[in-house]
Amino acid sequence: MTNFAIGVDLGGTNLRIAAVDDQGTIGERVAISTNVALGRDRVIDDMCGAIERVLAKCGNSDKLYGIGIGVPGIIDSETGLLRESPNLPGWANYPVRAEIERRLKTVVILGNDANVAALGEKWLGAAKDFDDMAMLTLGTGVGGGLIIGGAIWQGMNGMAGEFGHTTVEPDGHPCGCGNHGCVEQYASATAMLRMAKEAIAENPGGALARAAQADPKFSSKTAYDLAMQGDPDARKVFGRVGRALGIVLSGLVNSLNLPIYVIGGGASSAWDAFSPAIFEEMRKRSMVYAATAPPDPNAKKEWASAHVIPAPGKKTIVARAVLGTDAGLIGAARLPMIAESKS
Ligand SMILES: [Zn+2]
């Protein structure tokens, strides 16, 4: 008999569902598209139907912990209400948890998508050897998650870990949250493309501009390739990405003194272009690093893709995520397991 949970990654475009056992092995899985345009009830119908199909394929004698769902938005963890979600219009203040529990007759736990991705990387990914970690997810926006003692740190009302809205430029680019100069405006996939276009406008004769002219599907990937070839305009774009992330990470290092910080999300694929600027910035701003002089250049690349900032006795690690798009699915499945161990 296996003990397992269902993890759901409810994105604005794709809905992914998997059975995950308590050793972290992924079993049955399905992916369908999220028919956001057809309305909330249709999405919930589709999701419940897909969960039932996955459950039907799992053994009857196996024990189900429940269903964990990662949702893009602000969740009230106590009431199970989705308070706000830009990607799921019409879902505000809808009792998602109660409705799915009613339909599927099992425990349902909701988590913010970036928080559950952090939980996934903590359980089975880059931070699996640590109890405490923080993660930044670079996607359309910049999400964040803080894991303390192996569980998501929710804060007073589920808002903890919004590292993406940390100010890195006090009078910088306006952000959707109402602030100016959030790290999201410098390190998200959206921001990378915007900054590449700004760089093109500033130097219309440069290699970046020529690449954009030649390629109607110009993306931040093109800018990344040019940065890796040494193009100064493209390098500047990713230098700003790394600098913004380095400022945020230095603040986290100084305030939380966690053993590991993980960078994930689709746009983290540009790691090689932006990570040198992260470490340059952290050397300047992080007290943990400053506490050790002189820095040991050989200690920088020690384990997998991790970069290590030496501290007295122990080392602060900044690492790339390793689970890719499965992080959210795995972390979501972990939610009901943790809930049961606490009850
Ligand atoms: Zn913001």
Short mmCIF file of C-alpha atoms in Angstrom, two decimals, residues 192-343:
data_model
loop_
_atom_site.label_atom_id
_atom_site.label_comp_id
_atom_site.label_asym_id
_atom_site.label_seq_id
_atom_site.Cartn_x
_atom_site.Cartn_y
_atom_site.Cartn_z
CA MET A 192 13.92 40.96 -19.65
CA LEU A 193 12.10 41.49 -22.95
CA ARG A 194 11.20 45.09 -22.07
CA MET A 195 14.79 45.92 -21.13
CA ALA A 196 16.06 44.28 -24.34
CA LYS A 197 13.69 46.52 -26.33
CA GLU A 198 14.89 49.56 -24.35
CA ALA A 199 18.48 48.62 -25.16
CA ILE A 200 17.56 48.37 -28.87
CA ALA A 201 15.99 51.86 -28.77
CA GLU A 202 19.14 53.23 -27.16
CA ASN A 203 21.48 51.64 -29.69
CA PRO A 204 19.55 51.04 -32.93
CA GLY A 205 22.77 50.13 -34.78
CA GLY A 206 23.88 47.44 -32.33
CA ALA A 207 23.88 43.67 -32.69
CA LEU A 208 20.79 43.37 -30.49
CA ALA A 209 18.85 45.74 -32.74
CA ARG A 210 19.99 43.86 -35.86
CA ALA A 211 18.93 40.55 -34.31
CA ALA A 212 15.50 41.98 -33.49
CA GLN A 213 15.09 43.27 -37.04
CA ALA A 214 16.04 39.92 -38.52
CA ASP A 215 13.78 37.91 -36.24
CA PRO A 216 10.06 38.77 -36.02
CA LYS A 217 9.80 36.42 -33.04
CA PHE A 218 12.53 38.27 -31.15
CA SER A 219 12.52 37.15 -27.53
CA SER A 220 14.66 37.39 -24.44
CA LYS A 221 16.22 34.10 -25.61
CA THR A 222 17.77 35.96 -28.56
CA ALA A 223 19.10 38.57 -26.15
CA TYR A 224 20.43 35.77 -23.93
CA ASP A 225 22.29 34.13 -26.82
CA LEU A 226 23.87 37.49 -27.71
CA ALA A 227 24.82 38.13 -24.09
CA MET A 228 26.59 34.78 -23.97
CA GLN A 229 28.46 35.76 -27.15
CA GLY A 230 29.63 38.93 -25.38
CA ASP A 231 27.41 41.58 -27.00
CA PRO A 232 27.66 44.61 -24.67
CA ASP A 233 23.99 45.72 -25.02
CA ALA A 234 22.66 42.25 -24.25
CA ARG A 235 25.13 41.81 -21.40
CA LYS A 236 23.91 45.06 -19.89
CA VAL A 237 20.31 43.78 -19.91
CA PHE A 238 21.20 40.63 -17.98
CA GLY A 239 23.57 42.59 -15.77
CA ARG A 240 20.54 44.57 -14.62
CA VAL A 241 18.59 41.34 -14.03
CA GLY A 242 21.38 39.95 -11.86
CA ARG A 243 21.92 43.22 -10.05
CA ALA A 244 18.22 43.47 -9.10
CA LEU A 245 18.20 39.85 -7.90
CA GLY A 246 21.48 40.36 -6.03
CA ILE A 247 20.03 43.35 -4.17
CA VAL A 248 16.98 41.32 -3.08
CA LEU A 249 19.05 38.28 -2.16
CA SER A 250 21.48 40.37 -0.13
CA GLY A 251 18.57 41.77 1.86
CA LEU A 252 17.27 38.25 2.45
CA VAL A 253 20.72 36.99 3.45
CA ASN A 254 21.15 39.86 5.88
CA SER A 255 17.70 39.55 7.41
CA LEU A 256 17.07 35.78 7.37
CA ASN A 257 20.51 34.10 7.32
CA LEU A 258 19.06 31.05 5.54
CA PRO A 259 21.42 28.32 4.31
CA ILE A 260 20.12 28.32 0.72
CA TYR A 261 18.33 30.58 -1.79
CA VAL A 262 16.97 29.00 -4.98
CA ILE A 263 16.25 30.75 -8.29
CA GLY A 264 13.67 29.00 -10.48
CA GLY A 265 10.95 29.65 -13.06
CA GLY A 266 11.17 29.64 -16.85
CA ALA A 267 13.32 32.78 -17.09
CA SER A 268 15.95 31.24 -14.79
CA SER A 269 17.18 29.52 -17.97
CA ALA A 270 19.13 32.76 -18.50
CA TRP A 271 21.10 31.93 -15.31
CA ASP A 272 24.49 31.90 -17.02
CA ALA A 273 23.92 35.43 -18.32
CA PHE A 274 22.60 37.03 -15.11
CA SER A 275 24.14 35.06 -12.23
CA PRO A 276 27.62 36.68 -12.30
CA ALA A 277 25.93 40.03 -11.52
CA ILE A 278 24.02 38.40 -8.62
CA PHE A 279 27.25 37.38 -6.95
CA GLU A 280 28.96 40.66 -7.68
CA GLU A 281 26.08 42.44 -5.98
CA MET A 282 25.93 40.02 -3.05
CA ARG A 283 29.64 40.44 -2.41
CA LYS A 284 29.02 44.16 -2.01
CA ARG A 285 25.78 44.05 -0.04
CA SER A 286 25.57 40.87 1.97
CA MET A 287 26.99 40.96 5.48
CA VAL A 288 27.44 37.20 5.50
CA TYR A 289 29.82 37.57 2.63
CA ALA A 290 31.45 40.69 4.02
CA ALA A 291 32.09 38.79 7.23
CA THR A 292 34.63 36.65 5.44
CA ALA A 293 37.63 38.33 3.96
CA PRO A 294 39.39 37.73 1.74
CA PRO A 295 36.83 35.89 -0.42
CA ASP A 296 37.90 32.55 -1.77
CA PRO A 297 37.40 32.57 -5.56
CA ASN A 298 37.59 28.76 -5.65
CA ALA A 299 34.65 28.39 -3.29
CA LYS A 300 32.23 29.98 -5.74
CA LYS A 301 31.22 26.92 -7.73
CA GLU A 302 31.10 23.98 -5.45
CA TRP A 303 28.00 21.93 -5.95
CA ALA A 304 25.85 21.41 -9.05
CA SER A 305 24.93 24.85 -10.32
CA ALA A 306 25.18 26.31 -6.85
CA HIS A 307 27.25 29.31 -6.06
CA VAL A 308 28.49 29.52 -2.55
CA ILE A 309 29.05 32.62 -0.51
CA PRO A 310 31.43 31.81 2.34
CA ALA A 311 30.33 32.67 5.85
CA PRO A 312 32.05 31.93 9.14
CA GLY A 313 31.77 28.19 9.68
CA LYS A 314 29.00 27.62 7.15
CA LYS A 315 28.23 28.64 3.60
CA THR A 316 25.30 30.48 2.09
CA ILE A 317 24.25 28.81 -1.14
CA VAL A 318 22.52 30.44 -4.09
CA ALA A 319 21.43 27.75 -6.54
CA ARG A 320 19.36 27.20 -9.63
CA ALA A 321 16.16 25.22 -9.18
CA VAL A 322 16.32 21.64 -10.44
CA LEU A 323 12.71 20.46 -10.74
CA GLY A 324 11.68 22.75 -13.61
CA THR A 325 7.93 22.95 -14.20
CA ASP A 326 7.30 20.00 -11.86
CA ALA A 327 8.26 22.02 -8.76
CA GLY A 328 4.72 23.38 -8.32
CA LEU A 329 3.08 20.01 -8.88
CA ILE A 330 5.37 18.26 -6.39
CA GLY A 331 5.07 21.03 -3.80
CA ALA A 332 1.28 21.06 -4.11
CA ALA A 333 1.15 17.31 -3.47
CA ARG A 334 3.30 17.85 -0.39
CA LEU A 335 0.70 20.18 1.20
CA PRO A 336 -1.78 17.50 2.39
CA MET A 337 1.11 15.30 3.56
CA ILE A 338 2.41 18.09 5.80
CA ALA A 339 -1.12 18.84 7.02
CA GLU A 340 -1.59 15.22 8.08
CA SER A 341 1.73 15.05 9.89
CA LYS A 342 0.67 18.10 11.92
CA SER A 343 -2.81 16.86 12.78
#
